[in-house]
Coordinates of C-alpha atoms and ligand atoms in Angstrom, one line a residue:
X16 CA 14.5 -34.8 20.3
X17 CA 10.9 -34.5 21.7
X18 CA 8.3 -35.6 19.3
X19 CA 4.9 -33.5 18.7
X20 CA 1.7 -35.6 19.6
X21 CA -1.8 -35.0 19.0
X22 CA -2.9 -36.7 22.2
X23 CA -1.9 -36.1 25.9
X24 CA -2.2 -39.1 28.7
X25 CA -3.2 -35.7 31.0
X26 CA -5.9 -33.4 29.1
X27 CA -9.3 -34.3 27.3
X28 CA -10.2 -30.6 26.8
X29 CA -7.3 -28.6 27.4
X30 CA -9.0 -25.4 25.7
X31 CA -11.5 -25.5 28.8
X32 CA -8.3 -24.0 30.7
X33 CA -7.3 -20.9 28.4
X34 CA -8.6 -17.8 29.0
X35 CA -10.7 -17.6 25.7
X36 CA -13.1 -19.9 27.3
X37 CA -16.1 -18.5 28.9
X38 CA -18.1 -20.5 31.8
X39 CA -21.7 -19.5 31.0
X40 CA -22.4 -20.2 34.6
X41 CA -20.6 -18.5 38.1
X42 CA -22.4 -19.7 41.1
X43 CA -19.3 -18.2 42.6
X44 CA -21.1 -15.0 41.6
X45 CA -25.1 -15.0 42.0
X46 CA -25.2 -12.3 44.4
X47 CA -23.1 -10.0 42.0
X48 CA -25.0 -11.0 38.8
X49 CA -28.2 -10.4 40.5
X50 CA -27.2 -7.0 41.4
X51 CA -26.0 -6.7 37.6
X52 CA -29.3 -8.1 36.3
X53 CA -31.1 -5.2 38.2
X54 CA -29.3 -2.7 36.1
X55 CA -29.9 -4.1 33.1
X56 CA -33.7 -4.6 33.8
X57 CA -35.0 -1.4 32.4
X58 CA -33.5 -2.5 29.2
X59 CA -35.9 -5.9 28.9
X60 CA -38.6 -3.4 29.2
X61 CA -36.8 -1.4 26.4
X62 CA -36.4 1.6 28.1
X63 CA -32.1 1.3 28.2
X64 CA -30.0 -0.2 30.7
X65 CA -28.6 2.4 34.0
X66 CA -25.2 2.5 33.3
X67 CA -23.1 -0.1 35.7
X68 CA -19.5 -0.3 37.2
X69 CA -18.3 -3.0 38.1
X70 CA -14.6 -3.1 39.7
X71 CA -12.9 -5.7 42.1
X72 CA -8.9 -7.0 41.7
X73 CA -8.2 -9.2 38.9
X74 CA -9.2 -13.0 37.7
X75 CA -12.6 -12.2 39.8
X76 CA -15.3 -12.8 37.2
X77 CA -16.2 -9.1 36.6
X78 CA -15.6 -9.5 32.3
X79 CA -17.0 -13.7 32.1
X80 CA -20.6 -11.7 34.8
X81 CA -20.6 -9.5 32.6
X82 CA -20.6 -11.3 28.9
X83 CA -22.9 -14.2 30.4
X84 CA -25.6 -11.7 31.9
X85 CA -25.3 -9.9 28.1
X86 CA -25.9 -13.5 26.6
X87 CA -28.9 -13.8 28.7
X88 CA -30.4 -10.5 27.3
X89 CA -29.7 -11.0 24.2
X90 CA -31.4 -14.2 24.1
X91 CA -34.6 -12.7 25.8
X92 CA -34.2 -10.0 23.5
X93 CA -34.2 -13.0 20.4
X94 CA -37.5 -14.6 22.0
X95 CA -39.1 -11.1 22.8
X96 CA -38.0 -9.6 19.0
X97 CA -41.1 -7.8 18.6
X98 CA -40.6 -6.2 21.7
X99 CA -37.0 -5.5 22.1
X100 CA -34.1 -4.1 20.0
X101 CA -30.9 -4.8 21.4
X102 CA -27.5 -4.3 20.2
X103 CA -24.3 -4.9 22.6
X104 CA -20.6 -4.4 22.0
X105 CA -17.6 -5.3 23.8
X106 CA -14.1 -3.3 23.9
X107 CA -11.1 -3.7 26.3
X108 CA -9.8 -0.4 26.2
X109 CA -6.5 -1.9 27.7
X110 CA -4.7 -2.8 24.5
X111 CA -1.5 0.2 24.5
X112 CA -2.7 1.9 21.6
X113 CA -6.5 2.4 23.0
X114 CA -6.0 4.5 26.0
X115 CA -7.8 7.3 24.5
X116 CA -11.7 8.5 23.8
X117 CA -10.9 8.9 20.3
X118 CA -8.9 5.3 20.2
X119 CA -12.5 3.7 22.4
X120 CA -14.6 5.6 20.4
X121 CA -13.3 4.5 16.8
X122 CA -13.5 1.1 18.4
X123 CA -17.0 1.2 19.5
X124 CA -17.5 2.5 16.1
X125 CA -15.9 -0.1 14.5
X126 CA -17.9 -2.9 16.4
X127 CA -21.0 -1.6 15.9
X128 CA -20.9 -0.8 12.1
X129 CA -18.4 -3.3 11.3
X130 CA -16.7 -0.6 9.0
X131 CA -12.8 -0.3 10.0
X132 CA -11.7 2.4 12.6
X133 CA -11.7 5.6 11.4
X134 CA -8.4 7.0 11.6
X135 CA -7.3 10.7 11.3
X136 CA -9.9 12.9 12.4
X137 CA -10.8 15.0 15.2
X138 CA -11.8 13.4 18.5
X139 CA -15.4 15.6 18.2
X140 CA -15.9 13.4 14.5
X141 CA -15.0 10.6 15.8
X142 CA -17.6 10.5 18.5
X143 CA -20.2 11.9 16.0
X144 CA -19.3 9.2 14.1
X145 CA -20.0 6.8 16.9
X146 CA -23.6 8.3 17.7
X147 CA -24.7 8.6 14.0
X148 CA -23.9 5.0 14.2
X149 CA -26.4 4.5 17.4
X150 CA -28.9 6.3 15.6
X151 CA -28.9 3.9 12.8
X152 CA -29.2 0.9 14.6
X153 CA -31.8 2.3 17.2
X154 CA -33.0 0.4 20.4
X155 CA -31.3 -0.4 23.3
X156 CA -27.4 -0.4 23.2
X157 CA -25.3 -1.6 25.5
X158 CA -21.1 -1.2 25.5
X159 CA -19.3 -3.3 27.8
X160 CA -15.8 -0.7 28.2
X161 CA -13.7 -3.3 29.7
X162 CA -10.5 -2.0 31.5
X163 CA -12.0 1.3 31.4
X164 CA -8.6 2.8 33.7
X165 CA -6.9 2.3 31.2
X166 CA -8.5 5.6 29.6
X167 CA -6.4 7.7 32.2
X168 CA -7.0 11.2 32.4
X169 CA -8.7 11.4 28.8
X170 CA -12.5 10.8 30.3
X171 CA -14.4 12.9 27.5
X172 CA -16.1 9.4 26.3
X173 CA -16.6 8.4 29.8
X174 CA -18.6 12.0 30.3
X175 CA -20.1 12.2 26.4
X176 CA -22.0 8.2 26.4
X177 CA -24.0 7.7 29.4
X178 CA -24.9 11.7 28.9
X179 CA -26.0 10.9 25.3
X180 CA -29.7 11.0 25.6
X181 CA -29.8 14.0 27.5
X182 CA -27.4 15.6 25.6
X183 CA -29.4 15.2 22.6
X184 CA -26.4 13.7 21.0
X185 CA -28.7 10.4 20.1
X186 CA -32.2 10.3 18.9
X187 CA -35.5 9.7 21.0
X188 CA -35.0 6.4 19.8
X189 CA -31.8 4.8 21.0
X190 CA -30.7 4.1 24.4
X191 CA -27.2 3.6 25.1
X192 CA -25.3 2.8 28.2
X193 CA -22.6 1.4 29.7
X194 CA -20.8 -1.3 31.7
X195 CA -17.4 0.1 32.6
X196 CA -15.2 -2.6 34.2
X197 CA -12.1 -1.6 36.2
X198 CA -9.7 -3.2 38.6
X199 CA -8.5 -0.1 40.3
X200 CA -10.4 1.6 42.6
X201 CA -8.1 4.7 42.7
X202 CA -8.9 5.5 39.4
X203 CA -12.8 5.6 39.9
X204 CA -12.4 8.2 43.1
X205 CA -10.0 10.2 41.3
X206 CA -12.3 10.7 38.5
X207 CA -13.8 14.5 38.0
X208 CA -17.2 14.9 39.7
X209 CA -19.0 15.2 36.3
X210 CA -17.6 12.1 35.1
X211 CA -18.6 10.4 38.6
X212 CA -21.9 11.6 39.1
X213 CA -22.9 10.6 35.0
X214 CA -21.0 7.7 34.4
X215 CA -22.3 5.4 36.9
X216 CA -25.9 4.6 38.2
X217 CA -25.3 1.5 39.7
X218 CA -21.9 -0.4 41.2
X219 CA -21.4 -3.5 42.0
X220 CA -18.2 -4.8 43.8
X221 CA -16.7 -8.5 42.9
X222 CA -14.7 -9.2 46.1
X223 CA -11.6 -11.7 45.9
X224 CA -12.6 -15.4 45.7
X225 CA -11.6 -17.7 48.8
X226 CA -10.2 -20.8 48.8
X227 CA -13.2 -22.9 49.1
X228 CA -14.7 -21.2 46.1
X229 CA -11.6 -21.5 44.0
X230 CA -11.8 -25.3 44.4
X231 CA -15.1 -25.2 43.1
X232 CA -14.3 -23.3 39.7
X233 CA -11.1 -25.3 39.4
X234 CA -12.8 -28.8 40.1
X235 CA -16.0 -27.4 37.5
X236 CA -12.8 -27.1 34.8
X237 CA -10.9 -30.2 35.5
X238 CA -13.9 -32.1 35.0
X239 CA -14.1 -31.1 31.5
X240 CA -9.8 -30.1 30.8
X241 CA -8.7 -33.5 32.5
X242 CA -9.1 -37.0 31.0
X243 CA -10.2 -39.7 33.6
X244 CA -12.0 -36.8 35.9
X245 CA -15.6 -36.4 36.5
X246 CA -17.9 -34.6 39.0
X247 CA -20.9 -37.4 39.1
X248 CA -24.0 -35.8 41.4
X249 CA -23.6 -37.9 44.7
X250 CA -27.1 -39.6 44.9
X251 CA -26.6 -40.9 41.0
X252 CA -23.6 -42.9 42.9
X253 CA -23.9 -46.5 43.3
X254 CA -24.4 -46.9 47.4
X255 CA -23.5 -50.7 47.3
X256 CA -19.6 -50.0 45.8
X257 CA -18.9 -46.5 46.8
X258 CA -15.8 -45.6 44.3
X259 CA -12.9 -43.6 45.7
X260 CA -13.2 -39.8 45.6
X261 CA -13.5 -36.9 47.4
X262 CA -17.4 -35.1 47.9
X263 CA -17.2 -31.3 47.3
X264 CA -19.8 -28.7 46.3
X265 CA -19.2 -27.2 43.4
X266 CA -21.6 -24.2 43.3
X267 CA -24.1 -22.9 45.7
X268 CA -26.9 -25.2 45.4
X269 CA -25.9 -27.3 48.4
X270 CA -25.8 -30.5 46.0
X271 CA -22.6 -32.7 46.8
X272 CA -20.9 -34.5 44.0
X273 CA -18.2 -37.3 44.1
X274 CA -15.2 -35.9 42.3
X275 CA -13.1 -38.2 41.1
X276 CA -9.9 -38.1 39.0
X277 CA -7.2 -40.7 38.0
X278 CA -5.0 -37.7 36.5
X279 CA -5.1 -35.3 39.6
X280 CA -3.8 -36.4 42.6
X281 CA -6.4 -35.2 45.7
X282 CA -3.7 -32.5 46.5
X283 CA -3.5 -30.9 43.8
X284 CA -6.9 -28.6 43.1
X285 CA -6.8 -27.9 47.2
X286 CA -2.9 -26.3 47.0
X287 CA -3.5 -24.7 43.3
X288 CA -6.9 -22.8 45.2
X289 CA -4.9 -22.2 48.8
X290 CA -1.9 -20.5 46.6
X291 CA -4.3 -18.4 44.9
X292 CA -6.5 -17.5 47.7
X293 CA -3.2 -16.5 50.0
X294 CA -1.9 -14.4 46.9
X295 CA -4.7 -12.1 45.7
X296 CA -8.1 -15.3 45.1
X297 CA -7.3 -14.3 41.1
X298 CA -9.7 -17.2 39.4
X299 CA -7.5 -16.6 36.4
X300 CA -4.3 -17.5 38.3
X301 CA -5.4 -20.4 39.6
X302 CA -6.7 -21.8 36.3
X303 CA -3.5 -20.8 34.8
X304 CA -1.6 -23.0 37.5
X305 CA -3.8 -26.0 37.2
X306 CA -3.2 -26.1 33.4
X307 CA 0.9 -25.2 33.8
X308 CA 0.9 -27.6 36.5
X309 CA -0.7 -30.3 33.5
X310 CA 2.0 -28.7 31.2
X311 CA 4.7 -30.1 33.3
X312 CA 3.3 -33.3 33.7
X313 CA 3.2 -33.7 30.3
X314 CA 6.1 -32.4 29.6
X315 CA 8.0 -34.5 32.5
X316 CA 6.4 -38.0 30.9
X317 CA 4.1 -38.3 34.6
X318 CA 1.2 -40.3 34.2
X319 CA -0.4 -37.7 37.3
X320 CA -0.6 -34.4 38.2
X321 CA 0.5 -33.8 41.5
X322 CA 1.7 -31.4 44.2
X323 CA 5.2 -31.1 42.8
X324 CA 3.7 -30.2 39.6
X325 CA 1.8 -27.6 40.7
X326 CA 4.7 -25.8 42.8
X327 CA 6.5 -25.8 40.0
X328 CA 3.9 -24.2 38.0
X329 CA 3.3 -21.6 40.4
X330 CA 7.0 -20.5 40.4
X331 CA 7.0 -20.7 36.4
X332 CA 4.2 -18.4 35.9
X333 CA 5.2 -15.8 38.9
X334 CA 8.7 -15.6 37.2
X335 CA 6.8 -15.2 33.5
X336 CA 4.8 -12.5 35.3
X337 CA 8.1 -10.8 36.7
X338 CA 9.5 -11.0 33.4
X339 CA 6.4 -9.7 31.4
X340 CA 6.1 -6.5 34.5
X341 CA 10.1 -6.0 34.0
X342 CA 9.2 -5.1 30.4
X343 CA 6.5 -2.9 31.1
X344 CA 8.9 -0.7 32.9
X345 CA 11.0 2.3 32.5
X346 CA 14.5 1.8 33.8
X347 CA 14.3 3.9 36.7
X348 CA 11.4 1.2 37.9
X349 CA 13.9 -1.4 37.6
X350 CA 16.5 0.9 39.5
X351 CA 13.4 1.1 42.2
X352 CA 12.3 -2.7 42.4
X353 CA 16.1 -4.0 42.4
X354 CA 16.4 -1.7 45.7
X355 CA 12.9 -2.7 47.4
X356 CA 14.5 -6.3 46.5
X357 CA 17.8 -5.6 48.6
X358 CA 15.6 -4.3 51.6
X359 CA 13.3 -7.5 51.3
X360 CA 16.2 -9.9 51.5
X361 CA 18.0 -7.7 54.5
X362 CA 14.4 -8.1 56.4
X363 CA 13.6 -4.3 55.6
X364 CA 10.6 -4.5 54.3
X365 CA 7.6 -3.0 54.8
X366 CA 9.9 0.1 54.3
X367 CA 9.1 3.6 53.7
X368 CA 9.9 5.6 50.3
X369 CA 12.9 7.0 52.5
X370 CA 15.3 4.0 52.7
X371 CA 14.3 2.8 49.3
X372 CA 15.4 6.2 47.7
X373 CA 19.0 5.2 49.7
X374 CA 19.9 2.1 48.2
X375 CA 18.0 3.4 45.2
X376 CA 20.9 5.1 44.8
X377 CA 23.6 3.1 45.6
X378 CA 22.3 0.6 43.0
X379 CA 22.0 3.6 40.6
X380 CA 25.8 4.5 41.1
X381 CA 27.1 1.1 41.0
X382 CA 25.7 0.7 37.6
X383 CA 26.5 4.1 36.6
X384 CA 22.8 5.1 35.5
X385 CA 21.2 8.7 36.2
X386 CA 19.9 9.4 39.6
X387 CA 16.5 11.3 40.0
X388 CA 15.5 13.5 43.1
X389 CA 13.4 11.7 45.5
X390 CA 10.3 12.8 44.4
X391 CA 10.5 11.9 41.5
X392 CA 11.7 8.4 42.7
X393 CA 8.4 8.1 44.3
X394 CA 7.1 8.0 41.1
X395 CA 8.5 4.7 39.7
X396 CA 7.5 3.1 43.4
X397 CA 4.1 3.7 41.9
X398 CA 5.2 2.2 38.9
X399 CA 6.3 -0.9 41.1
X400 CA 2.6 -1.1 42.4
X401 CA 0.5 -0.6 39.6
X402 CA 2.9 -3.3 37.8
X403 CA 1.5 -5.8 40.7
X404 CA 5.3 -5.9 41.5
X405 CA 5.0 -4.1 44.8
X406 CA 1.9 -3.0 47.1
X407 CA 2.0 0.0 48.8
X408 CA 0.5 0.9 51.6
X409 CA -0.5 4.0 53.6
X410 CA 0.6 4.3 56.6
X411 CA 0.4 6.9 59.3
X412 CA 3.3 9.3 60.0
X413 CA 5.1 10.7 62.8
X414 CA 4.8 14.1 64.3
X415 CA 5.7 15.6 61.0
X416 CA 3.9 15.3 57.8
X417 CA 1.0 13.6 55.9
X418 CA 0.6 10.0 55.6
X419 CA 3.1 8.3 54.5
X420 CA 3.5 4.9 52.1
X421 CA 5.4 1.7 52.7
X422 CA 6.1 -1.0 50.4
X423 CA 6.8 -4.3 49.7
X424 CA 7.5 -6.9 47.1
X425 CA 4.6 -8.7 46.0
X426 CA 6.6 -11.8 44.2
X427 CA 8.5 -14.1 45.4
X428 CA 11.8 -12.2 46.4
X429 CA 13.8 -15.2 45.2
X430 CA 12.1 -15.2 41.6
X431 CA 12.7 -11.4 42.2
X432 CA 16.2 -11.6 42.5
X433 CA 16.9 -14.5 39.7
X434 CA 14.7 -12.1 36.9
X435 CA 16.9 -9.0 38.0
X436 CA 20.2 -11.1 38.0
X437 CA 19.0 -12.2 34.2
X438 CA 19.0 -8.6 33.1
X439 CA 22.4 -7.7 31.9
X440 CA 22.8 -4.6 34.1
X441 CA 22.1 -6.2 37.6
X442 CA 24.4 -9.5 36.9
X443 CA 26.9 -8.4 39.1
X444 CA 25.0 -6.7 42.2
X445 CA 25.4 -8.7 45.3
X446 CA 21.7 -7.8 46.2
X447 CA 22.4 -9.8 49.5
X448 CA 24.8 -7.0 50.6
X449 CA 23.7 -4.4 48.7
X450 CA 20.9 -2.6 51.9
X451 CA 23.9 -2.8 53.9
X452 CA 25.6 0.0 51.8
X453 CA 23.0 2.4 51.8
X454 CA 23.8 5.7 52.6
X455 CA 21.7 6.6 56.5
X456 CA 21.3 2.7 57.1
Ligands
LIG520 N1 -17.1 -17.9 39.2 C1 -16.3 -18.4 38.1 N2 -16.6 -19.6 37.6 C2 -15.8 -20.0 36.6 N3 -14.8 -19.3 36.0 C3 -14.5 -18.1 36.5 C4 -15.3 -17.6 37.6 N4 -14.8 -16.4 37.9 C5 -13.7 -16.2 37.0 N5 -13.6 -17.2 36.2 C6 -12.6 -17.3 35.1 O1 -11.4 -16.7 35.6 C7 -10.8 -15.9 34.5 C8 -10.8 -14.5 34.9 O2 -12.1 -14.0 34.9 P1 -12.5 -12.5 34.4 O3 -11.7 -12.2 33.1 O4 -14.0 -12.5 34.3 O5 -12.0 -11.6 35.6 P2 -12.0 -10.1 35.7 O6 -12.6 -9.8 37.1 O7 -12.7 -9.4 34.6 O8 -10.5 -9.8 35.7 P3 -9.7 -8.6 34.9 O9 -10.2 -7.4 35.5 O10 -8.3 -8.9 35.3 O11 -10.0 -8.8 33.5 C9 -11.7 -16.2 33.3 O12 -11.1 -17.3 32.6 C10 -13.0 -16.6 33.8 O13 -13.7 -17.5 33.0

């Protein structure tokens, strides 16, 4: 039987690697937080923040910009106290049971006052609630609504807060706004034009992280997660016995460092960033594979970290990822992702709705569950691509028609095909075959 240590021959800090850690520095990002800094401004000079979007993919910095350029305010705010009241809280509005103004408003509530969240009233109390609140504190007030897509269609908090001054729903005093946070684009554009045109004075886009950068917030980490590994500034090394290493940037400053590890071997952080950067330049994937890859090493008795290890972790945490999207679904999605897998392994893919809905239903028969109508089909496809399962893509149609979409996997089809073959209903489709037997193939 393994034995519980307290040490590890591989990690110093290993916290430095979870996602509760927060950098208070992103040279990855200056341009961004300087365009964030610009919108919150006005606030310094106690006048209120213009309310700020800022959307990009995942893992690219938009939550850690946005809580260190808060820190930053609030600290001016300390110095200046005379000068400036400030008050800021932060809510993800992704958690399931928040996707609602009244749910994002009892929680702003809640953070501000410290009272619990009121439950059972109207939506209208609720958000009186909330701005009674703001009146009692005063000043400037600044909610980070992290996740805000996750609010759907329900958009009455999203129209009701950044409108609150002129809406005389808060007194001449206080000054709220907002910094809304979203990874989908869609949702932003699909928005009502009232929403739109209050919600948002300023945007800022993150755009995804390449490979170079990636290095240099994964080398910044291991420095401080990894035992024997240090970033020492290159003219603070001694010229006469130049150690071993490799020189790398690690922000924007132009100032080289020797980096230096006896844990990592020198392939590791360049593969962990290139697998990242290929996929979608997620900074929180690529931390999360550096410290799996650690993990293993660990786990495997290996005094290094190496290439191996880090392979391995990728495939471990795209499979976890599988498995956690499989559960998010409704079994018509599975029905839909088991047949986009068919088409991938039989070379299909990209492939239109069309030939998905075909072996759609062949799947569906075989494992005698309902079949919908093709439309409605298109539906879980969605499903697919919001779970980062699929991507799909518009693509222009033939002579007949609007645009149309086509689609394929975005995991590994492999890992695709071992998580379906795991779920009890799929064990025994031959998902090789199975694209063959489509009805119109
Ligand atoms: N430039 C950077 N330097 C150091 N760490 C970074 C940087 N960018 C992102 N990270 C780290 O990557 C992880 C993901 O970042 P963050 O949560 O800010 O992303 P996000 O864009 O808000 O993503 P999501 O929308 O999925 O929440 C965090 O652990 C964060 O600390």
């Amino acid at each position: 039987m393994t034995q519980f240590s307290n040490t590890s021959p591989i990690f110093q800090r290993e916290e430095v690697l979870r996602e509760e850690y927060h950098p208070d520095n992103l040279p990855e990002r200056t341009d961004e937080m300087e365009d964030l800094h610009m919108s919150l401004a006005p606030a310094a000079r106690g006048v209120g923040a213009n309310n700020v979007f800022l959307h990009g993919k995942a893992g690219q910095g938009k939550t850690a910009a946005a809580k260190a350029k808060l820190s930053e305010l609030q600290a001016h705010a300390e110095e200046e106290s005379d000068h400036l009241d400030l008050t800021t809280a932060y809510v993800s509005c992704e958690s399931h049971d928040l996707s609602t103004s009244y749910k994002a408003a009892s929680r702003i509530y809640q953070e501000l006052t410290g009272n619990s969240r009121p439950t059972g009233y109207a939506t209208d109390v609720v958000m009186d609630m909330m701005f009674e609140a703001m009146n009692e504190i005063g000043g400037t007030i600044i909610i980070v609504l992290d996740e805000i897509d996750t609010l759907g269609d329900d958009d009455r908090i999203l129209y009701s807060l950044p409108r609150a001054r002129a809406q005389d729903y808060v007194e001449d005093h206080v000054f709220p706004s907002i910094i809304g946070i979203s990874n989908d684009l869609q949702w932003r554009d699909n928005l009502s034009p009232k929403v739109k045109s209050s919600l948002y004075d300023d945007s800022v886009l993150f755009s995804p992280y390449d490979a170079t950068q990636l290095q240099q917030i994964l080398r910044r980490r291991a420095a401080k997660a990894f035992r024997d590994t240090e970033l020492t500034p290159i003219d603070e090394v001694d010229a006469d016995g130049v150690p071993e290493g490799t020189v790398v940037e690690i922000d924007q400053s132009g100032q080289e460092y020797l980096f230096q590890s006896g844990v990592l071997t020198d392939d590791v952080i360049p593969l962990v960033a290139a697998l990242s950067a290929q996929d979608t330049g997620d900074a929180r994937q690529a931390i999360k594979y550096l410290r799996k890859a650690g993990e293993l090493a660990d786990k495997h008795g290996d005094d290094q970290v190496g290439a191996e290890h880090a392979r391995e972790a990728q495939a471990l945490v795209e499979r976890e990822a599988v498995v956690e999207a499989m559960r998010e679904m409704t079994t018509q999605a599975h029905l839909a992702f088991a047949a986009l897998t068919a088409l991938e392994l039989s070379g299909d893919a990209p492939v239109r709705a069309k030939p998905i809905y075909g072996v759609y239903k062949s799947v569906a028969s075989r494992i005698d569950a309902d079949k919908l109508g093709q439309r409605r089909f298109k539906d879980h496809l969605r499903e697919l691509d919001m779970q980062g399962i699929a991507e799909g893509e518009k693509v222009t149609a033939g002579s007949i028609g609007g645009p149309a979409w086509e689609y394929q996997l975005q995991v590994d089809t492999e890992i695709a095909v071992e998580v379906l073959k795991d779920t009890a209903r799929f064990t025994d489709i031959d998902f090789e075959h199975i694209s063959a037997d489509r009805p119109n193939a």
